[in-house]
Short mmCIF file of C-alpha atoms in Angstrom, two decimals:
data_model
loop_
_atom_site.label_atom_id
_atom_site.label_comp_id
_atom_site.label_asym_id
_atom_site.label_seq_id
_atom_site.Cartn_x
_atom_site.Cartn_y
_atom_site.Cartn_z
CA MET A 1 0.00 0.00 0.00
CA ASP A 2 1.33 3.39 -0.93
CA ASN A 3 1.23 5.63 2.10
CA SER A 4 2.84 8.71 0.59
CA VAL A 5 0.66 11.79 0.77
CA SER A 6 -0.03 13.52 -2.51
CA PRO A 7 -0.06 17.32 -2.28
CA GLN A 8 -3.37 17.54 -4.20
CA SER A 9 -5.28 15.77 -1.49
CA SER A 10 -3.71 17.71 1.37
CA LEU A 11 -5.61 20.46 3.18
CA VAL A 12 -2.50 21.93 4.75
CA SER A 13 0.92 21.85 3.20
CA VAL A 14 4.10 23.19 4.72
CA ASN A 15 6.88 23.71 2.20
CA ASN A 16 10.54 24.34 3.05
CA LEU A 17 9.69 26.06 6.30
CA SER A 18 12.44 27.67 8.39
CA PHE A 19 11.84 29.48 11.66
CA SER A 20 14.17 30.68 14.43
CA ARG A 21 13.75 32.08 17.88
CA GLY A 22 16.75 34.26 18.69
CA ASN A 23 19.77 32.18 17.66
CA LYS A 24 17.96 28.88 18.03
CA LYS A 25 16.77 27.32 14.81
CA ILE A 26 13.36 25.78 15.52
CA PHE A 27 12.62 24.53 11.99
CA ASP A 28 15.23 24.01 9.34
CA ASP A 29 13.74 23.69 5.88
CA ILE A 30 11.01 21.18 6.71
CA SER A 31 8.10 20.13 4.51
CA LEU A 32 4.93 18.44 5.75
CA GLU A 33 1.60 17.47 4.19
CA PHE A 34 -1.69 17.09 6.06
CA GLU A 35 -4.22 15.06 4.12
CA ARG A 36 -7.92 15.96 4.06
CA GLY A 37 -10.15 13.92 6.32
CA LYS A 38 -7.21 12.27 8.11
CA ILE A 39 -5.62 12.59 11.51
CA THR A 40 -1.99 13.56 11.12
CA ALA A 41 0.22 13.66 14.19
CA ILE A 42 3.33 15.69 14.80
CA MET A 43 5.44 14.02 17.44
CA GLY A 44 8.74 14.88 19.00
CA PRO A 45 10.43 15.72 22.27
CA SER A 46 9.41 18.80 24.26
CA GLY A 47 10.89 22.02 22.98
CA THR A 48 11.03 20.94 19.33
CA GLY A 49 8.59 23.67 18.32
CA LYS A 50 5.45 21.62 17.86
CA THR A 51 3.22 24.37 19.26
CA THR A 52 5.16 26.91 17.20
CA LEU A 53 4.25 24.91 14.10
CA LEU A 54 0.53 25.20 14.92
CA LYS A 55 0.90 28.95 15.44
CA LEU A 56 2.67 29.22 12.09
CA ILE A 57 -0.15 27.29 10.38
CA GLY A 58 -2.71 29.56 12.11
CA GLY A 59 -0.88 32.67 10.91
CA GLN A 60 -0.02 33.88 14.42
CA LEU A 61 3.71 33.68 13.67
CA PHE A 62 5.59 34.47 10.48
CA PRO A 63 8.15 32.05 9.01
CA GLU A 64 11.61 33.20 7.98
CA LYS A 65 11.42 31.15 4.85
CA GLY A 66 8.93 28.80 3.26
CA ILE A 67 5.26 28.67 2.42
CA ILE A 68 2.29 27.34 4.37
CA ASN A 69 -0.84 26.67 2.36
CA VAL A 70 -4.19 26.02 4.03
CA ASP A 71 -6.99 25.00 1.68
CA GLY A 72 -5.16 26.62 -1.22
CA ASN A 73 -4.41 29.89 0.61
CA ASN A 74 -0.89 31.01 1.41
CA VAL A 75 -1.53 31.87 5.06
CA HIS A 76 1.15 34.54 5.33
CA ARG A 77 0.14 36.35 2.16
CA LEU A 78 -3.49 36.83 3.17
CA ARG A 79 -4.88 40.19 4.20
CA ARG A 80 -6.00 40.44 7.80
CA SER A 81 -9.70 40.07 6.95
CA GLU A 82 -8.98 37.07 4.69
CA LEU A 83 -6.87 35.45 7.42
CA TYR A 84 -9.69 35.95 9.92
CA ASN A 85 -12.16 34.39 7.48
CA LEU A 86 -9.84 31.42 7.07
CA ARG A 87 -9.47 31.08 10.86
CA LYS A 88 -13.25 30.78 11.20
CA ARG A 89 -12.81 27.47 9.38
CA MET A 90 -9.86 26.37 11.54
CA GLY A 91 -10.43 25.23 15.11
CA MET A 92 -7.62 25.10 17.59
CA LEU A 93 -7.50 23.36 20.92
CA PHE A 94 -4.91 24.96 23.17
CA GLN A 95 -3.00 22.94 25.73
CA SER A 96 -4.52 24.97 28.56
CA GLY A 97 -7.97 25.05 26.98
CA ALA A 98 -7.77 28.86 26.84
CA LEU A 99 -11.36 29.22 28.02
CA LEU A 100 -12.46 32.76 28.82
CA THR A 101 -12.44 32.83 32.60
CA ASP A 102 -15.11 35.50 33.01
CA MET A 103 -17.77 33.40 31.25
CA ASN A 104 -19.43 30.13 32.14
CA VAL A 105 -19.20 27.01 30.01
CA PHE A 106 -22.30 27.82 27.98
CA ASP A 107 -21.16 31.34 27.12
CA ASN A 108 -17.69 30.09 26.25
CA VAL A 109 -19.07 27.67 23.67
CA ALA A 110 -21.53 30.30 22.44
CA PHE A 111 -18.74 32.90 22.14
CA PRO A 112 -17.67 32.22 18.51
CA LEU A 113 -21.32 31.88 17.45
CA ARG A 114 -22.25 35.22 19.01
CA GLU A 115 -19.17 36.92 17.56
CA HIS A 116 -19.49 35.64 14.02
CA THR A 117 -23.15 34.95 13.40
CA HIS A 118 -26.39 36.82 13.87
CA LEU A 119 -28.33 33.77 14.95
CA PRO A 120 -31.18 34.24 17.43
CA GLU A 121 -30.44 33.19 21.02
CA SER A 122 -32.82 30.21 20.81
CA MET A 123 -30.81 28.76 17.92
CA ILE A 124 -27.50 29.50 19.65
CA ARG A 125 -28.81 27.60 22.67
CA THR A 126 -29.67 24.59 20.52
CA LEU A 127 -26.27 24.64 18.81
CA VAL A 128 -24.35 25.03 22.06
CA LEU A 129 -26.23 22.16 23.68
CA MET A 130 -25.52 19.97 20.64
CA LYS A 131 -21.79 20.73 20.83
CA LEU A 132 -21.74 20.16 24.59
CA GLN A 133 -23.61 16.89 24.12
CA ALA A 134 -20.96 15.81 21.60
CA VAL A 135 -18.25 16.18 24.25
CA GLY A 136 -20.45 14.74 27.00
CA LEU A 137 -20.65 17.88 29.12
CA ARG A 138 -24.15 19.22 28.48
CA GLY A 139 -24.81 19.00 32.20
CA ALA A 140 -21.84 21.25 33.00
CA ARG A 141 -23.13 24.26 31.08
CA LYS A 142 -23.52 26.50 34.12
CA LEU A 143 -20.08 25.85 35.60
CA MET A 144 -17.35 28.48 35.50
CA PRO A 145 -13.93 27.54 34.02
CA ASN A 146 -12.31 27.50 37.48
CA GLU A 147 -14.77 24.79 38.54
CA LEU A 148 -13.68 22.42 35.76
CA SER A 149 -11.01 19.73 35.89
CA GLY A 150 -8.23 19.90 33.30
CA GLY A 151 -9.84 17.20 31.18
CA MET A 152 -13.26 18.85 31.31
CA ALA A 153 -11.76 22.22 30.35
CA ARG A 154 -10.18 20.64 27.30
CA ARG A 155 -13.45 19.00 26.28
CA ILE A 156 -15.28 22.31 26.64
CA ALA A 157 -12.57 23.98 24.57
CA LEU A 158 -13.11 21.26 21.99
CA ALA A 159 -16.85 21.97 21.94
CA ARG A 160 -16.00 25.64 21.37
CA ALA A 161 -13.51 24.75 18.62
CA ILE A 162 -16.22 22.85 16.70
CA ALA A 163 -18.91 25.49 17.32
CA LEU A 164 -18.52 27.04 13.87
CA ASP A 165 -18.23 23.62 12.16
CA PRO A 166 -14.63 24.08 10.99
CA MET A 167 -12.92 22.12 8.23
CA MET A 168 -9.96 21.28 10.46
CA ILE A 169 -8.88 21.23 14.09
CA MET A 170 -5.39 21.61 15.47
CA TYR A 171 -4.82 19.92 18.83
CA ASP A 172 -1.95 21.22 20.92
CA GLU A 173 -0.79 18.47 23.32
CA PRO A 174 -4.35 17.26 24.02
CA PHE A 175 -3.26 14.42 26.35
CA THR A 176 -0.66 16.17 28.49
CA GLY A 177 -1.38 16.06 32.21
CA GLN A 178 -4.57 14.00 31.85
CA ASP A 179 -5.58 11.00 33.90
CA PRO A 180 -6.09 7.73 31.99
CA ILE A 181 -9.89 8.16 31.85
CA SER A 182 -9.68 11.70 30.49
CA LYS A 183 -7.03 10.59 28.04
CA GLY A 184 -9.27 7.79 26.86
CA ALA A 185 -12.20 10.20 26.49
CA LEU A 186 -10.10 12.63 24.45
CA VAL A 187 -8.71 9.88 22.21
CA HIS A 188 -12.24 8.71 21.54
CA LEU A 189 -13.47 12.26 20.92
CA ILE A 190 -10.70 13.20 18.51
CA LYS A 191 -11.26 10.05 16.49
CA SER A 192 -15.05 10.18 16.46
CA LEU A 193 -15.26 13.92 15.70
CA ASN A 194 -12.85 13.45 12.84
CA THR A 195 -14.99 10.71 11.36
CA ILE A 196 -18.44 12.10 12.07
CA LEU A 197 -17.78 15.72 11.14
CA GLY A 198 -15.41 14.88 8.29
CA LEU A 199 -12.68 17.02 9.80
CA THR A 200 -9.00 17.14 9.10
CA SER A 201 -7.06 16.88 12.35
CA ILE A 202 -3.53 17.86 13.23
CA VAL A 203 -2.49 16.46 16.59
CA VAL A 204 0.68 17.72 18.18
CA SER A 205 1.71 15.40 20.97
CA HIS A 206 4.46 13.49 22.68
CA ASP A 207 2.14 10.84 24.09
CA VAL A 208 3.18 7.91 21.94
CA GLN A 209 0.52 5.32 22.72
CA GLU A 210 -2.52 7.59 22.52
CA THR A 211 -1.39 9.34 19.37
CA ALA A 212 -0.33 6.19 17.58
CA ALA A 213 -3.76 4.71 18.33
CA ILE A 214 -5.66 7.34 16.36
CA ALA A 215 -3.24 8.86 13.84
CA ASP A 216 -3.38 7.98 10.16
CA TYR A 217 0.05 9.44 9.53
CA ILE A 218 2.84 10.53 11.88
CA TYR A 219 5.73 12.93 11.48
CA VAL A 220 8.50 12.74 14.09
CA ILE A 221 10.36 16.02 14.43
CA SER A 222 13.59 16.61 16.28
CA GLU A 223 16.03 19.51 16.23
CA GLY A 224 14.20 21.28 13.43
CA LYS A 225 14.12 18.34 11.02
CA VAL A 226 11.68 15.57 10.17
CA VAL A 227 13.50 12.48 11.45
CA GLY A 228 10.80 10.00 10.60
CA GLN A 229 7.38 9.76 8.95
CA GLY A 230 4.84 7.16 8.03
CA THR A 231 1.83 5.30 9.35
CA PRO A 232 1.94 4.36 13.05
CA LYS A 233 3.00 0.84 12.06
CA GLU A 234 5.81 2.08 9.86
CA ILE A 235 6.99 4.46 12.57
CA GLN A 236 7.09 1.69 15.13
CA GLN A 237 9.18 -0.43 12.79
CA SER A 238 11.43 2.44 11.78
CA GLU A 239 15.15 1.81 11.90
CA SER A 240 15.97 5.45 12.62
CA ASP A 241 17.74 5.84 15.98
CA TRP A 242 15.88 9.09 16.62
CA VAL A 243 12.48 7.53 16.06
CA GLN A 244 13.34 4.45 18.10
CA GLN A 245 14.56 6.55 21.02
CA PHE A 246 11.40 8.60 20.98
CA MET A 247 8.99 5.70 20.60
CA THR A 248 10.67 3.58 23.30
CA GLY A 249 11.41 6.47 25.64
CA ALA A 250 15.14 5.70 26.03
CA ALA A 251 16.87 8.28 28.26
CA ASP A 252 19.95 8.57 26.07
CA GLY A 253 20.43 8.22 22.36
CA PRO A 254 20.64 10.65 19.47
CA ALA A 255 18.72 13.09 21.75
CA HIS A 256 21.19 13.40 24.61
CA PHE A 257 20.26 13.12 28.24
CA HIS A 258 22.77 15.84 29.15
CA TYR A 259 22.37 19.44 28.12
CA PRO A 260 25.59 20.50 26.31
CA ALA A 261 28.26 21.38 28.89
CA LYS A 262 32.03 21.24 29.29
CA ASP A 263 33.82 18.17 30.63
CA TYR A 264 32.35 17.02 33.95
CA ILE A 265 35.69 16.53 35.81
CA ASP A 266 37.05 19.87 34.58
CA ASP A 267 33.84 21.54 35.66
CA LEU A 268 34.02 20.08 39.19
CA LEU A 269 37.67 21.03 39.60
CA SER A 270 37.35 24.62 38.42
CA THR A 271 37.11 26.49 41.70
CA GLY A 272 36.55 30.17 42.35
CA LYS A 273 33.53 30.41 40.11
CA ARG A 274 30.04 30.98 41.41
CA TYR A 275 28.34 28.89 38.74
CA MET B 1 32.98 53.94 30.99
CA ILE B 2 32.46 52.05 27.74
CA GLU B 3 30.28 49.58 29.62
CA PHE B 4 28.22 52.44 31.04
CA LEU B 5 27.71 53.91 27.56
CA GLN B 6 26.79 50.50 26.17
CA HIS B 7 24.30 50.04 28.97
CA LEU B 8 22.86 53.51 28.39
CA GLY B 9 22.59 52.90 24.66
CA GLU B 10 20.87 49.56 25.18
CA ASN B 11 18.42 51.03 27.67
CA THR B 12 17.61 53.94 25.39
CA ARG B 13 17.02 51.60 22.49
CA THR B 14 14.78 49.35 24.60
CA SER B 15 12.79 52.36 25.80
CA PHE B 16 12.25 53.71 22.30
CA THR B 17 11.28 50.27 20.99
CA LYS B 18 8.74 50.00 23.78
CA LEU B 19 7.44 53.49 23.06
CA GLY B 20 7.04 52.47 19.42
CA ARG B 21 5.15 49.33 20.37
CA GLY B 22 3.03 51.37 22.77
CA THR B 23 2.14 53.90 20.08
CA PHE B 24 1.26 51.17 17.60
CA PHE B 25 -0.87 49.51 20.28
CA LEU B 26 -2.66 52.81 20.95
CA LEU B 27 -3.41 53.29 17.25
CA GLN B 28 -4.79 49.75 17.03
CA THR B 29 -6.89 50.40 20.14
CA LEU B 30 -8.29 53.63 18.74
CA SER B 31 -9.10 51.96 15.43
CA GLY B 32 -11.35 49.56 17.33
CA ILE B 33 -13.63 52.35 18.63
CA PRO B 34 -16.28 52.09 15.84
CA SER B 35 -16.76 48.37 16.47
CA VAL B 36 -17.25 49.02 20.21
CA LEU B 37 -19.80 51.75 19.55
CA ILE B 38 -21.86 49.24 17.57
CA ARG B 39 -21.90 46.98 20.64
CA PRO B 40 -22.36 49.36 23.59
CA ARG B 41 -22.97 46.44 25.94
CA LEU B 42 -19.22 45.66 25.94
CA LEU B 43 -18.50 49.24 26.96
CA LEU B 44 -21.19 49.32 29.65
CA ASN B 45 -19.87 46.13 31.26
CA GLN B 46 -16.40 47.60 31.44
CA MET B 47 -17.63 50.98 32.71
CA HIS B 48 -19.16 49.04 35.55
CA SER B 49 -15.95 47.24 36.52
CA VAL B 50 -13.60 50.16 35.85
CA GLY B 51 -15.80 53.07 36.89
CA VAL B 52 -18.64 52.03 39.16
CA LEU B 53 -16.48 49.71 41.25
CA SER B 54 -14.04 52.62 41.86
CA PHE B 55 -16.87 54.71 43.35
CA LEU B 56 -16.24 53.77 46.95
CA ILE B 57 -12.50 54.43 47.05
CA ILE B 58 -12.97 57.74 45.20
CA THR B 59 -15.82 58.88 47.48
CA ILE B 60 -14.06 58.03 50.75
CA SER B 61 -10.72 59.48 49.63
CA GLY B 62 -12.42 62.63 48.32
CA LEU B 63 -14.23 63.11 51.60
CA PHE B 64 -11.07 62.86 53.69
CA VAL B 65 -8.99 65.04 51.36
CA GLY B 66 -11.73 67.70 51.52
CA MET B 67 -11.88 67.48 55.30
CA VAL B 68 -8.10 67.89 55.61
CA LEU B 69 -8.20 70.84 53.21
CA GLY B 70 -10.96 72.41 55.32
CA LEU B 71 -8.92 71.95 58.48
CA GLN B 72 -5.56 73.17 57.15
CA GLY B 73 -7.17 75.96 55.17
CA TYR B 74 -9.04 77.20 58.20
CA TYR B 75 -5.86 77.37 60.35
CA ILE B 76 -4.01 79.45 57.74
CA LEU B 77 -6.90 81.65 56.61
CA SER B 78 -8.07 82.42 60.14
CA ASP B 79 -4.64 83.96 60.85
CA PHE B 80 -5.54 86.60 58.29
CA GLY B 81 -9.18 86.81 59.31
CA ALA B 82 -10.11 85.41 55.89
CA GLU B 83 -11.85 82.20 56.94
CA GLU B 84 -14.92 83.15 54.87
CA THR B 85 -12.85 82.37 51.76
CA LEU B 86 -12.34 78.76 52.92
CA GLY B 87 -14.88 77.57 50.36
CA VAL B 88 -12.90 79.16 47.52
CA MET B 89 -9.67 77.62 48.70
CA VAL B 90 -11.10 74.14 49.13
CA ALA B 91 -13.01 74.19 45.84
CA ALA B 92 -10.22 75.70 43.75
CA SER B 93 -7.63 73.23 45.11
CA LEU B 94 -9.94 70.33 44.41
CA VAL B 95 -11.33 71.32 41.04
CA ARG B 96 -8.06 72.55 39.59
CA GLU B 97 -5.56 70.08 41.03
CA LEU B 98 -6.42 67.53 43.65
CA GLY B 99 -9.61 66.24 42.06
CA PRO B 100 -8.09 65.26 38.70
CA VAL B 101 -4.66 64.29 40.08
CA VAL B 102 -5.57 62.28 43.19
CA ALA B 103 -8.55 60.63 41.48
CA ALA B 104 -6.25 59.63 38.60
CA LEU B 105 -3.62 58.24 41.00
CA LEU B 106 -6.30 56.26 42.82
CA PHE B 107 -7.71 55.12 39.47
CA ALA B 108 -4.25 53.91 38.38
CA GLY B 109 -3.85 52.06 41.67
CA ARG B 110 -7.26 50.44 41.73
CA ALA B 111 -8.54 50.07 38.16
CA GLY B 112 -5.23 50.38 36.26
CA SER B 113 -3.47 47.62 38.17
CA ALA B 114 -6.54 45.40 37.82
CA LEU B 115 -6.62 45.97 34.06
CA THR B 116 -2.92 45.12 33.69
CA ALA B 117 -3.23 41.97 35.76
CA GLU B 118 -6.37 40.89 33.89
CA ILE B 119 -4.90 41.40 30.41
CA GLY B 120 -1.53 39.94 31.45
CA LEU B 121 -3.16 36.81 32.81
CA MET B 122 -5.37 36.51 29.74
CA LYS B 123 -2.17 36.54 27.72
CA ALA B 124 -0.42 34.06 30.03
CA THR B 125 -3.35 31.64 29.88
CA GLU B 126 -3.53 31.91 26.07
CA GLN B 127 -6.99 33.49 26.14
CA LEU B 128 -5.88 36.28 23.80
CA SER B 129 -4.20 33.80 21.47
CA GLY B 130 -7.30 31.63 21.59
CA MET B 131 -9.47 34.57 20.60
CA GLU B 132 -7.20 35.32 17.65
CA MET B 133 -7.54 31.73 16.51
CA MET B 134 -11.32 32.06 16.76
CA ALA B 135 -10.98 35.00 14.34
CA VAL B 136 -11.92 37.48 17.06
CA ASP B 137 -9.59 40.47 17.29
CA PRO B 138 -8.60 40.72 20.98
CA ILE B 139 -7.82 44.42 20.59
CA LYS B 140 -11.36 45.19 19.45
CA ARG B 141 -13.08 42.74 21.76
CA ILE B 142 -11.04 43.15 24.95
CA ILE B 143 -8.76 46.17 24.83
CA THR B 144 -10.78 48.95 23.20
CA PRO B 145 -13.88 48.60 25.45
CA ARG B 146 -11.63 48.78 28.53
CA PHE B 147 -9.74 51.75 27.15
CA LEU B 148 -12.92 53.66 26.37
CA ALA B 149 -14.38 52.78 29.77
CA GLY B 150 -11.30 54.13 31.58
CA PHE B 151 -11.16 57.22 29.42
CA LEU B 152 -14.85 58.02 29.97
CA SER B 153 -14.97 57.10 33.66
CA MET B 154 -12.02 59.24 34.71
CA PRO B 155 -13.66 62.71 34.35
CA LEU B 156 -16.75 61.42 36.14
CA LEU B 157 -14.69 59.99 38.99
CA ALA B 158 -12.65 63.20 39.26
CA ALA B 159 -15.86 65.25 39.38
CA LEU B 160 -17.21 62.96 42.09
CA PHE B 161 -13.96 63.30 44.03
CA SER B 162 -14.09 67.11 43.87
CA ALA B 163 -17.79 67.29 44.77
CA VAL B 164 -17.41 64.99 47.78
CA GLY B 165 -14.24 66.86 48.80
CA ILE B 166 -16.06 70.20 48.77
CA ILE B 167 -18.74 68.69 51.01
CA GLY B 168 -15.99 67.32 53.28
CA GLY B 169 -14.44 70.79 53.53
CA GLN B 170 -17.83 72.24 54.37
CA ILE B 171 -18.49 69.63 57.07
CA VAL B 172 -15.22 70.53 58.80
CA GLY B 173 -15.24 74.29 58.02
CA SER B 174 -18.84 75.17 58.80
CA GLY B 175 -19.89 72.15 60.82
CA LEU B 176 -16.96 71.93 63.24
CA LEU B 177 -14.99 75.15 63.01
CA GLY B 178 -17.79 77.70 62.65
CA VAL B 179 -17.16 79.23 59.23
CA ASP B 180 -20.39 80.83 57.99
CA GLU B 181 -22.09 78.33 55.68
CA GLY B 182 -23.52 81.01 53.40
CA ALA B 183 -20.07 82.55 52.98
CA TYR B 184 -18.53 79.12 52.24
CA TRP B 185 -20.87 78.53 49.30
CA SER B 186 -21.35 82.10 48.03
CA GLN B 187 -17.64 82.95 47.97
CA MET B 188 -17.06 79.73 46.07
CA GLN B 189 -19.75 80.60 43.53
CA ALA B 190 -18.41 84.11 43.09
CA LYS B 191 -14.73 83.27 42.68
CA LEU B 192 -14.67 80.00 40.78
CA ASP B 193 -14.80 80.35 37.01
CA PHE B 194 -16.55 77.73 34.93
CA GLN B 195 -14.13 77.96 32.02
CA ASP B 196 -10.85 78.52 33.88
CA ASP B 197 -11.40 76.19 36.79
CA ILE B 198 -13.99 73.57 36.05
CA ILE B 199 -13.41 73.00 32.34
CA ASN B 200 -9.64 72.99 32.79
CA GLY B 201 -10.00 70.43 35.57
CA VAL B 202 -12.17 68.26 33.35
CA ILE B 203 -9.64 68.50 30.51
CA LYS B 204 -6.92 67.38 32.92
CA SER B 205 -8.92 64.38 34.05
CA ILE B 206 -9.66 63.40 30.45
CA VAL B 207 -5.93 63.50 29.65
CA PHE B 208 -5.10 61.51 32.79
CA GLY B 209 -7.81 58.94 32.03
CA PHE B 210 -6.44 58.52 28.50
CA VAL B 211 -2.85 58.08 29.68
CA ALA B 212 -3.61 55.86 32.71
CA SER B 213 -5.83 53.52 30.65
CA TRP B 214 -3.29 53.37 27.82
CA ILE B 215 -0.42 52.52 30.18
CA ALA B 216 -2.43 49.93 32.12
CA LEU B 217 -3.66 48.11 29.01
CA PHE B 218 -0.36 48.27 27.16
CA GLU B 219 1.62 46.97 30.13
CA GLY B 220 -0.79 44.04 30.40
CA TYR B 221 -0.70 43.32 26.67
CA ASP B 222 3.09 43.64 26.55
CA ALA B 223 3.71 41.65 29.75
CA ILE B 224 5.96 38.59 29.71
CA PRO B 225 3.37 35.80 30.03
CA THR B 226 4.60 34.38 33.35
CA SER B 227 3.53 35.08 36.93
CA GLU B 228 6.66 37.18 37.50
CA GLY B 229 6.13 39.05 34.21
CA VAL B 230 2.54 39.93 35.11
CA SER B 231 3.55 41.05 38.60
CA ARG B 232 6.26 43.32 37.18
CA ALA B 233 3.88 44.72 34.60
CA THR B 234 1.36 45.55 37.32
CA THR B 235 4.02 47.40 39.30
CA ARG B 236 5.14 49.27 36.18
CA THR B 237 1.55 50.33 35.53
CA VAL B 238 1.23 52.01 38.92
CA VAL B 239 4.71 53.60 38.82
CA ASN B 240 4.57 54.79 35.21
CA SER B 241 1.00 56.05 35.56
CA ALA B 242 1.92 58.05 38.67
CA PHE B 243 4.94 59.62 36.95
CA SER B 244 2.97 60.40 33.80
CA ILE B 245 0.04 61.87 35.71
CA LEU B 246 2.21 64.11 37.88
CA GLY B 247 4.45 65.17 34.99
CA LEU B 248 1.52 65.90 32.70
CA ASP B 249 -0.20 67.78 35.52
CA PHE B 250 2.72 70.18 35.70
CA ILE B 251 2.72 70.71 31.93
CA LEU B 252 -1.06 71.17 31.75
CA THR B 253 -1.09 73.53 34.73
CA ALA B 254 1.64 75.64 33.12
CA LEU B 255 -0.34 75.78 29.87
CA MET B 256 -3.73 76.47 31.45
CA PHE B 257 -2.95 78.79 34.32
CA GLY B 258 0.31 80.28 33.08
CA ASP B 259 -1.07 83.69 32.12
CA ASN B 260 -3.00 84.26 35.37
#
């Protein structure tokens, strides 16, 4: 079976992207394709710029070099109003949920509907309850964000992300810090929403098991480069040291356990320095 | 020496960069005014939290400042047998200077610091980023309504401060120290000029409201999104607002009352 992704069928394509923060190169000429209707995962160790990639796709950051196309639009060439129109069709689930803390759950989910549509309140109510039902939290509509657990907050944020029926959703570390039950609920939700709503999903994560269970295609990124790609099965059988270290969770390997430093003995013997 | 110059140069550059960012932020904020006027509910909500919730601190402070003015004024004026002019002294001090300035300082301390902390925490918890990704401009939705609310509330709060202060002066002057009540009010009416005193005071409070709201919102928006960053930004709001208010007060006073 040919698993390569053809650019024609991809909703999002990242071509020759480079991006730096200060002197640190986050992405070095990487290219990625995200196929329509599929769940594509970006995996890699913490600090490899996975969240940065989502912000670049959403047009919140500008690349140094390279092009990002979303549904045929070059994100960084769009005018502000065009970018905002495109964003209405892109949902994003932030790691923290990013719920508005001065509103209750219902108003949070209703927020994009009230901002972007002129629907009557009765219809907004119906839509909000449908979205909340989809994430299993219809009964929590009156709670304030500070009364929610981390997993509930993420599910509410997911209900808000699908409020405008987007064409795609970007998930930023959806499983981090979740208990096994919440993780299971989120895995199920991401998969079922993708199928039922016909979404395209981009999941950024370093949770190997959960992501591999639902992803159609996986990119493994490390030190600004794509070090491995393929279906979950192919990734697990990959011979790349990088990919193997990441998938098995080995402490040392191509990604070093130690942060770069001078020789240990020399360092211990150099006296007279504070640090 | 070289190190000192390098340090100075770096600080100057940082300050000018920040001033540039601040100006750009202000222009963006002002450009959001039409969209807020279409949705007055956003503005009213903020006027409640910025203005109405500052009522108590402004009223109590105004009362005490007026009472102290009445007391000190009486001691000095009575030496010259001019205690009937106490009303003029209290009212002119309040309307021209203390009303706009002290109300603005209190506003920066109460509402300004709250605005900075709120916006800074919204940034730290990705609420602003989240709004951008929902295609909602956080400047128009969050910043401009708060800016307008601060800008519009300030003259009202300063007027309240002055009015309560004048009553405070009267309570002490006529109530406790025996200044003739008729003289207190009539001298005030005769000597205070609507244009020179009251309008100039209102202009001052408008300027202070503009500057204090701008500083508070910008510091929050520009804060480093960590708990330490937000705490520093909140401190900077109070310090920078106080400096700006006092400095601008001197400039405005020189311009308004210079030819008297």
